[in-house]
XYZ file of C-alpha atoms in Angstrom:
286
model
C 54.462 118.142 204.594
C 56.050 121.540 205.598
C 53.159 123.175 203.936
C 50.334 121.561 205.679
C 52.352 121.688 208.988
C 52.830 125.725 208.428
C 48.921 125.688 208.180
C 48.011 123.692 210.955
C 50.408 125.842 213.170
C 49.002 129.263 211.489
C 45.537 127.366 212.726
C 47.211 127.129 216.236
C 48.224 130.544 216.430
C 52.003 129.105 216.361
C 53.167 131.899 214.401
C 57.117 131.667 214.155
C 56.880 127.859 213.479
C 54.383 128.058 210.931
C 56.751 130.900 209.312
C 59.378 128.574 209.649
C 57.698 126.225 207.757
C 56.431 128.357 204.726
C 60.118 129.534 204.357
C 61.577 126.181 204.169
C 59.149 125.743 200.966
C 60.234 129.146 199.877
C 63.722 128.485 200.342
C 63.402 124.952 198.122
C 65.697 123.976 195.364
C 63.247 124.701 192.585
C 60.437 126.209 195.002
C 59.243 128.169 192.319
C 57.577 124.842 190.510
C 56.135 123.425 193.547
C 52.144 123.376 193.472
C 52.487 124.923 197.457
C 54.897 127.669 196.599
C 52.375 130.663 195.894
C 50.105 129.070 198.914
C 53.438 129.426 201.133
C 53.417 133.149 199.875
C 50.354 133.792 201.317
C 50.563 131.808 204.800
C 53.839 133.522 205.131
C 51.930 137.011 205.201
C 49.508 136.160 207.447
C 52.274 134.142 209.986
C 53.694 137.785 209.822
C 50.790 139.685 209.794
C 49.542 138.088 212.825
C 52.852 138.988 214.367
C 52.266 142.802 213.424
C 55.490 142.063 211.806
C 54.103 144.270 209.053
C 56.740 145.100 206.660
C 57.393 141.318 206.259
C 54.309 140.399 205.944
C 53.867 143.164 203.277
C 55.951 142.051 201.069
C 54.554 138.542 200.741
C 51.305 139.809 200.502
C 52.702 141.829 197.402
C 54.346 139.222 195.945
C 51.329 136.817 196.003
C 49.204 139.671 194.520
C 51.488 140.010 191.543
C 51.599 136.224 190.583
C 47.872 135.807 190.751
C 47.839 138.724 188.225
C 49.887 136.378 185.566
C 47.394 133.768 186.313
C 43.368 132.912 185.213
C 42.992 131.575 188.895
C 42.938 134.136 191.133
C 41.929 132.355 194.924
C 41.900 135.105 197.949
C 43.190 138.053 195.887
C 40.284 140.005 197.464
C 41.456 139.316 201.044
C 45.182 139.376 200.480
C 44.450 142.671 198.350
C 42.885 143.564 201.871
C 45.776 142.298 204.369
C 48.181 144.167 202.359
C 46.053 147.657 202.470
C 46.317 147.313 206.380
C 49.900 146.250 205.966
C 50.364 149.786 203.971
C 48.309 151.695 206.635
C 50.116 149.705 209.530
C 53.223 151.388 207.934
C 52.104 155.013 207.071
C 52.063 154.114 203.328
C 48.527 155.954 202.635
C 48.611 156.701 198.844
C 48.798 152.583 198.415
C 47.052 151.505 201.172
C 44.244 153.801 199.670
C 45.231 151.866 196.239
C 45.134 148.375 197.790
C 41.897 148.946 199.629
C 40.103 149.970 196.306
C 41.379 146.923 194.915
C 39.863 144.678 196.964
C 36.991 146.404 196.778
C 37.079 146.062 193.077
C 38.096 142.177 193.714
C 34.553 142.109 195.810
C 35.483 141.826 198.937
C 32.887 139.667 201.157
C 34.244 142.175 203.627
C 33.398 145.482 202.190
C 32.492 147.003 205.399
C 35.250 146.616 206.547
C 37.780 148.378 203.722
C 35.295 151.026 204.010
C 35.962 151.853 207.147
C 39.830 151.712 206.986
C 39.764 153.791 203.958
C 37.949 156.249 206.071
C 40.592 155.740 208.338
C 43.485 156.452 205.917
C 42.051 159.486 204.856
C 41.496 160.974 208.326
C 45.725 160.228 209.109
C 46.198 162.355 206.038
C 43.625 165.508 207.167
C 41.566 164.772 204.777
C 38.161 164.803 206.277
C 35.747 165.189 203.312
C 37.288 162.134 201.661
C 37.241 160.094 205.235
C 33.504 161.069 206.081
C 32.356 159.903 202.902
C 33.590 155.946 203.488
C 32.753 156.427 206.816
C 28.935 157.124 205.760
C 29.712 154.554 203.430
C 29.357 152.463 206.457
C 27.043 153.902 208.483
C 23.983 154.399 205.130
C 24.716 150.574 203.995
C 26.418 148.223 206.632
C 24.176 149.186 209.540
C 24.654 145.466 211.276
C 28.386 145.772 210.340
C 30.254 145.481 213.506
C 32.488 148.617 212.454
C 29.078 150.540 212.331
C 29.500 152.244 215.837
C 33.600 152.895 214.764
C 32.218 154.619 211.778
C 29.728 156.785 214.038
C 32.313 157.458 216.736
C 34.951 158.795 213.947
C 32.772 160.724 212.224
C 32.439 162.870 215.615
C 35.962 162.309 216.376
C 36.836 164.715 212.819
C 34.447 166.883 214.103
C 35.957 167.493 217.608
C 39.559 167.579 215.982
C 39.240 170.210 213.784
C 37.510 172.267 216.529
C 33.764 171.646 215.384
C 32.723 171.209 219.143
C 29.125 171.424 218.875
C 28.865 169.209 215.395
C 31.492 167.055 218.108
C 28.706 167.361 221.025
C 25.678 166.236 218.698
C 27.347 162.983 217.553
C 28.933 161.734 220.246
C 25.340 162.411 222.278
C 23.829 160.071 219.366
C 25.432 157.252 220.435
C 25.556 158.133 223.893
C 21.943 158.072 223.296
C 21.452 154.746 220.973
C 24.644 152.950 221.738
C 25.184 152.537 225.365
C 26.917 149.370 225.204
C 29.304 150.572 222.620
C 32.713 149.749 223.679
C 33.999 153.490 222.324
C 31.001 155.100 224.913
C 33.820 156.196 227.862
C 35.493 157.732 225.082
C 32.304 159.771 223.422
C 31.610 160.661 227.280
C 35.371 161.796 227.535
C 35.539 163.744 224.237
C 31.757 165.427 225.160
C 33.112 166.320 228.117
C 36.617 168.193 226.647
C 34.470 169.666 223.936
C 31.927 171.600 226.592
C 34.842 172.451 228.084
C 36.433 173.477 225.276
C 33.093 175.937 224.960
C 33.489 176.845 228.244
C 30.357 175.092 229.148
C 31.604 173.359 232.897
C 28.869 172.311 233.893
C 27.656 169.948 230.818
C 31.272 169.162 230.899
C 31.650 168.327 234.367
C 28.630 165.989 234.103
C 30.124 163.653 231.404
C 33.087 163.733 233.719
C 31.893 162.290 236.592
C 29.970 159.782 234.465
C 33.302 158.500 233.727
C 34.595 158.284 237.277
C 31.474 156.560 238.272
C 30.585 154.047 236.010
C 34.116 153.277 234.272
C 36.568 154.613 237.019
C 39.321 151.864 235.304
C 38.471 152.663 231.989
C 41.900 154.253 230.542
C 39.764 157.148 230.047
C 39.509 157.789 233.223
C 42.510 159.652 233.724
C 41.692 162.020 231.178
C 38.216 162.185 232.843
C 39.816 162.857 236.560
C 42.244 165.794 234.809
C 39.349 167.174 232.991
C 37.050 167.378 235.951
C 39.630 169.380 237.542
C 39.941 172.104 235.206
C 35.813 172.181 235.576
C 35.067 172.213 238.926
C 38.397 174.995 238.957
C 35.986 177.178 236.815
C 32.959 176.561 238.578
C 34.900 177.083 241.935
C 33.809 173.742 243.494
C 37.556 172.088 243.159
C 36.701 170.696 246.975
C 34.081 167.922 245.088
C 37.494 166.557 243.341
C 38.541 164.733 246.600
C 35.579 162.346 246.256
C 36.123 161.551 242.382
C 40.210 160.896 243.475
C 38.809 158.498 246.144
C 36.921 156.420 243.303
C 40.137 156.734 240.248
C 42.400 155.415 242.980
C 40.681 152.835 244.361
C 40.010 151.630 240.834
C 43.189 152.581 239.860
C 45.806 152.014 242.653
C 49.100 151.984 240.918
C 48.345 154.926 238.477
C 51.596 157.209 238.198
C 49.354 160.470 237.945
C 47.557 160.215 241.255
C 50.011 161.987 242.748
C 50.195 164.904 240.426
C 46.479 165.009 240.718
C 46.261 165.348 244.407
C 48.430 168.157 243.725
C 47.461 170.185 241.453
C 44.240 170.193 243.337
C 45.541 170.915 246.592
C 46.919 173.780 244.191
C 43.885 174.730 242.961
C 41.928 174.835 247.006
C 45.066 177.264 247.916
C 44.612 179.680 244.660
C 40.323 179.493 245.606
C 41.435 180.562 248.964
C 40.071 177.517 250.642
C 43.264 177.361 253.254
C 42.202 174.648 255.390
C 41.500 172.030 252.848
C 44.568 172.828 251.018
C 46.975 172.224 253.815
C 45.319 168.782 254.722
C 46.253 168.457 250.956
C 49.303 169.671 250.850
C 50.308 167.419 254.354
C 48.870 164.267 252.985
């Protein structure tokens, strides 16, 4: 009974009680010989897992893993081989998350995609960038209706426009700009398009991308990079008086944000060092 109750609550999204419930199995006078102990193992990772209670569920995950090895039946060892990877990444474990990952992919994962991609993910937390574009075009050459397809674009850029590669950066992140637009990373490849002109001291391509933010996803949590950003441009291009407008539309999309004031600011700031006196003291007062 506790076993099927711990998966009907795990099908609920009752996580603690259906925890509860593996672990009274688990915790059984001679568990060990019960035909629902190694299936408790396994719904006890993902009632933790689904917590992001990650070194818990980590350990069941392991422990499942290594009886199915002992055995000629070996049901989900693919996808616990899989929850465990993430449970190693989840934890900065790389070198074994990389491991567990492989083995799932060995197990034949129906969701290769998917380990793919998180391997590509591992190896761009540890710098290495050869190694993570290579899973990531893993992803992008053979799972092209894979719904970590646009991920896989958008990180590719992303090592790009870390280690300083700003026009490599600029060219991917226009690509899905370009064929994407209803990606849900797109603020974010406007964003980092944006800081990488900048970066090239090209203000005016920056300042565009900029703006696009403000005015088509002024709540977006990139927009507060995108309203700081804009402010550096328009300080090179010596138009800092346009900021007032693009401030209007972040705070009335974003009325309780804790940097508006800074903002209004540092651009008052920014009219007094451009010698625009009147402006800046309307700043300044309000």
């Amino acid at each position: 009974d506790e076993y099927w109750n711990g998966e009907s609550q795990l099908k609920l999204r009752q996580y603690t009680q259906a925890a509860q419930e593996y672990a009274y199995i688990l915790r059984a006078e001679n568990a060990a010989t019960s035909p629902y102990y190694l299936k408790a193992r396994y719904g006890s990772g993902y009632a933790h897992y689904n917590q992001k209670d990650y070194s818990r569920a980590l350990g069941f995950f392991k422990d499942y893993i290594q009886e199915l090895e002992k055995s000629t039946q070996k049901p989900f060892l693919a996808d616990a081989c899989l929850r465990l990877a993430d449970c190693y990444y989840a934890t900065k474990n790389y070198p074994l998350a990389l491991r567990s990952y492989d083995k799932a992919i060995d197990a034949r994962t129906s969701d290769l995609d998917y380990a793919f991609y998180q391997k590509g993910l591992v190896y761009a937390a540890m710098k290495d960038y050869e190694n993570a574009r290579t899973n990531f075009s893993v992803v992008v050459e053979k799972y092209q209706k894979s719904k970590w397809y646009d991920g896989a674009l958008f990180q590719k850029a992303q090592m790009d426009y870390e280690s300083s590669n700003y026009q490599a950066a600029i060219r991917g992140y226009s690509n899905m700009i370009s064929n994407m637009p209803e990606s849900p990373v797109i603020p974010y490849c406007y964003l980092n398009r944006g800081t990488s002109a900048a970066n090239l001291k090209e203000y005016p391509a920056a300042e565009a991308d900029f703006k696009k933010i403000l005015e088509d996803y002024p709540a977006h949590p990139a927009a507060n990079s995108a309203i700081l950003g804009l402010q550096e441009a328009l300080v090179q291009t010596g138009e800092i008086e346009q900021l007032n407008e693009y401030i209007g539309k972040f705070k009335k999309a974003n009325p309780g944000s804790e940097s508006l004031e800074s903002i209004e600011f540092e651009t008052s700031k920014a009219l007094y060092n451009g010698q625009k006196y009147a402006k800046a003291i309307t700043g300044f007062q309000d």
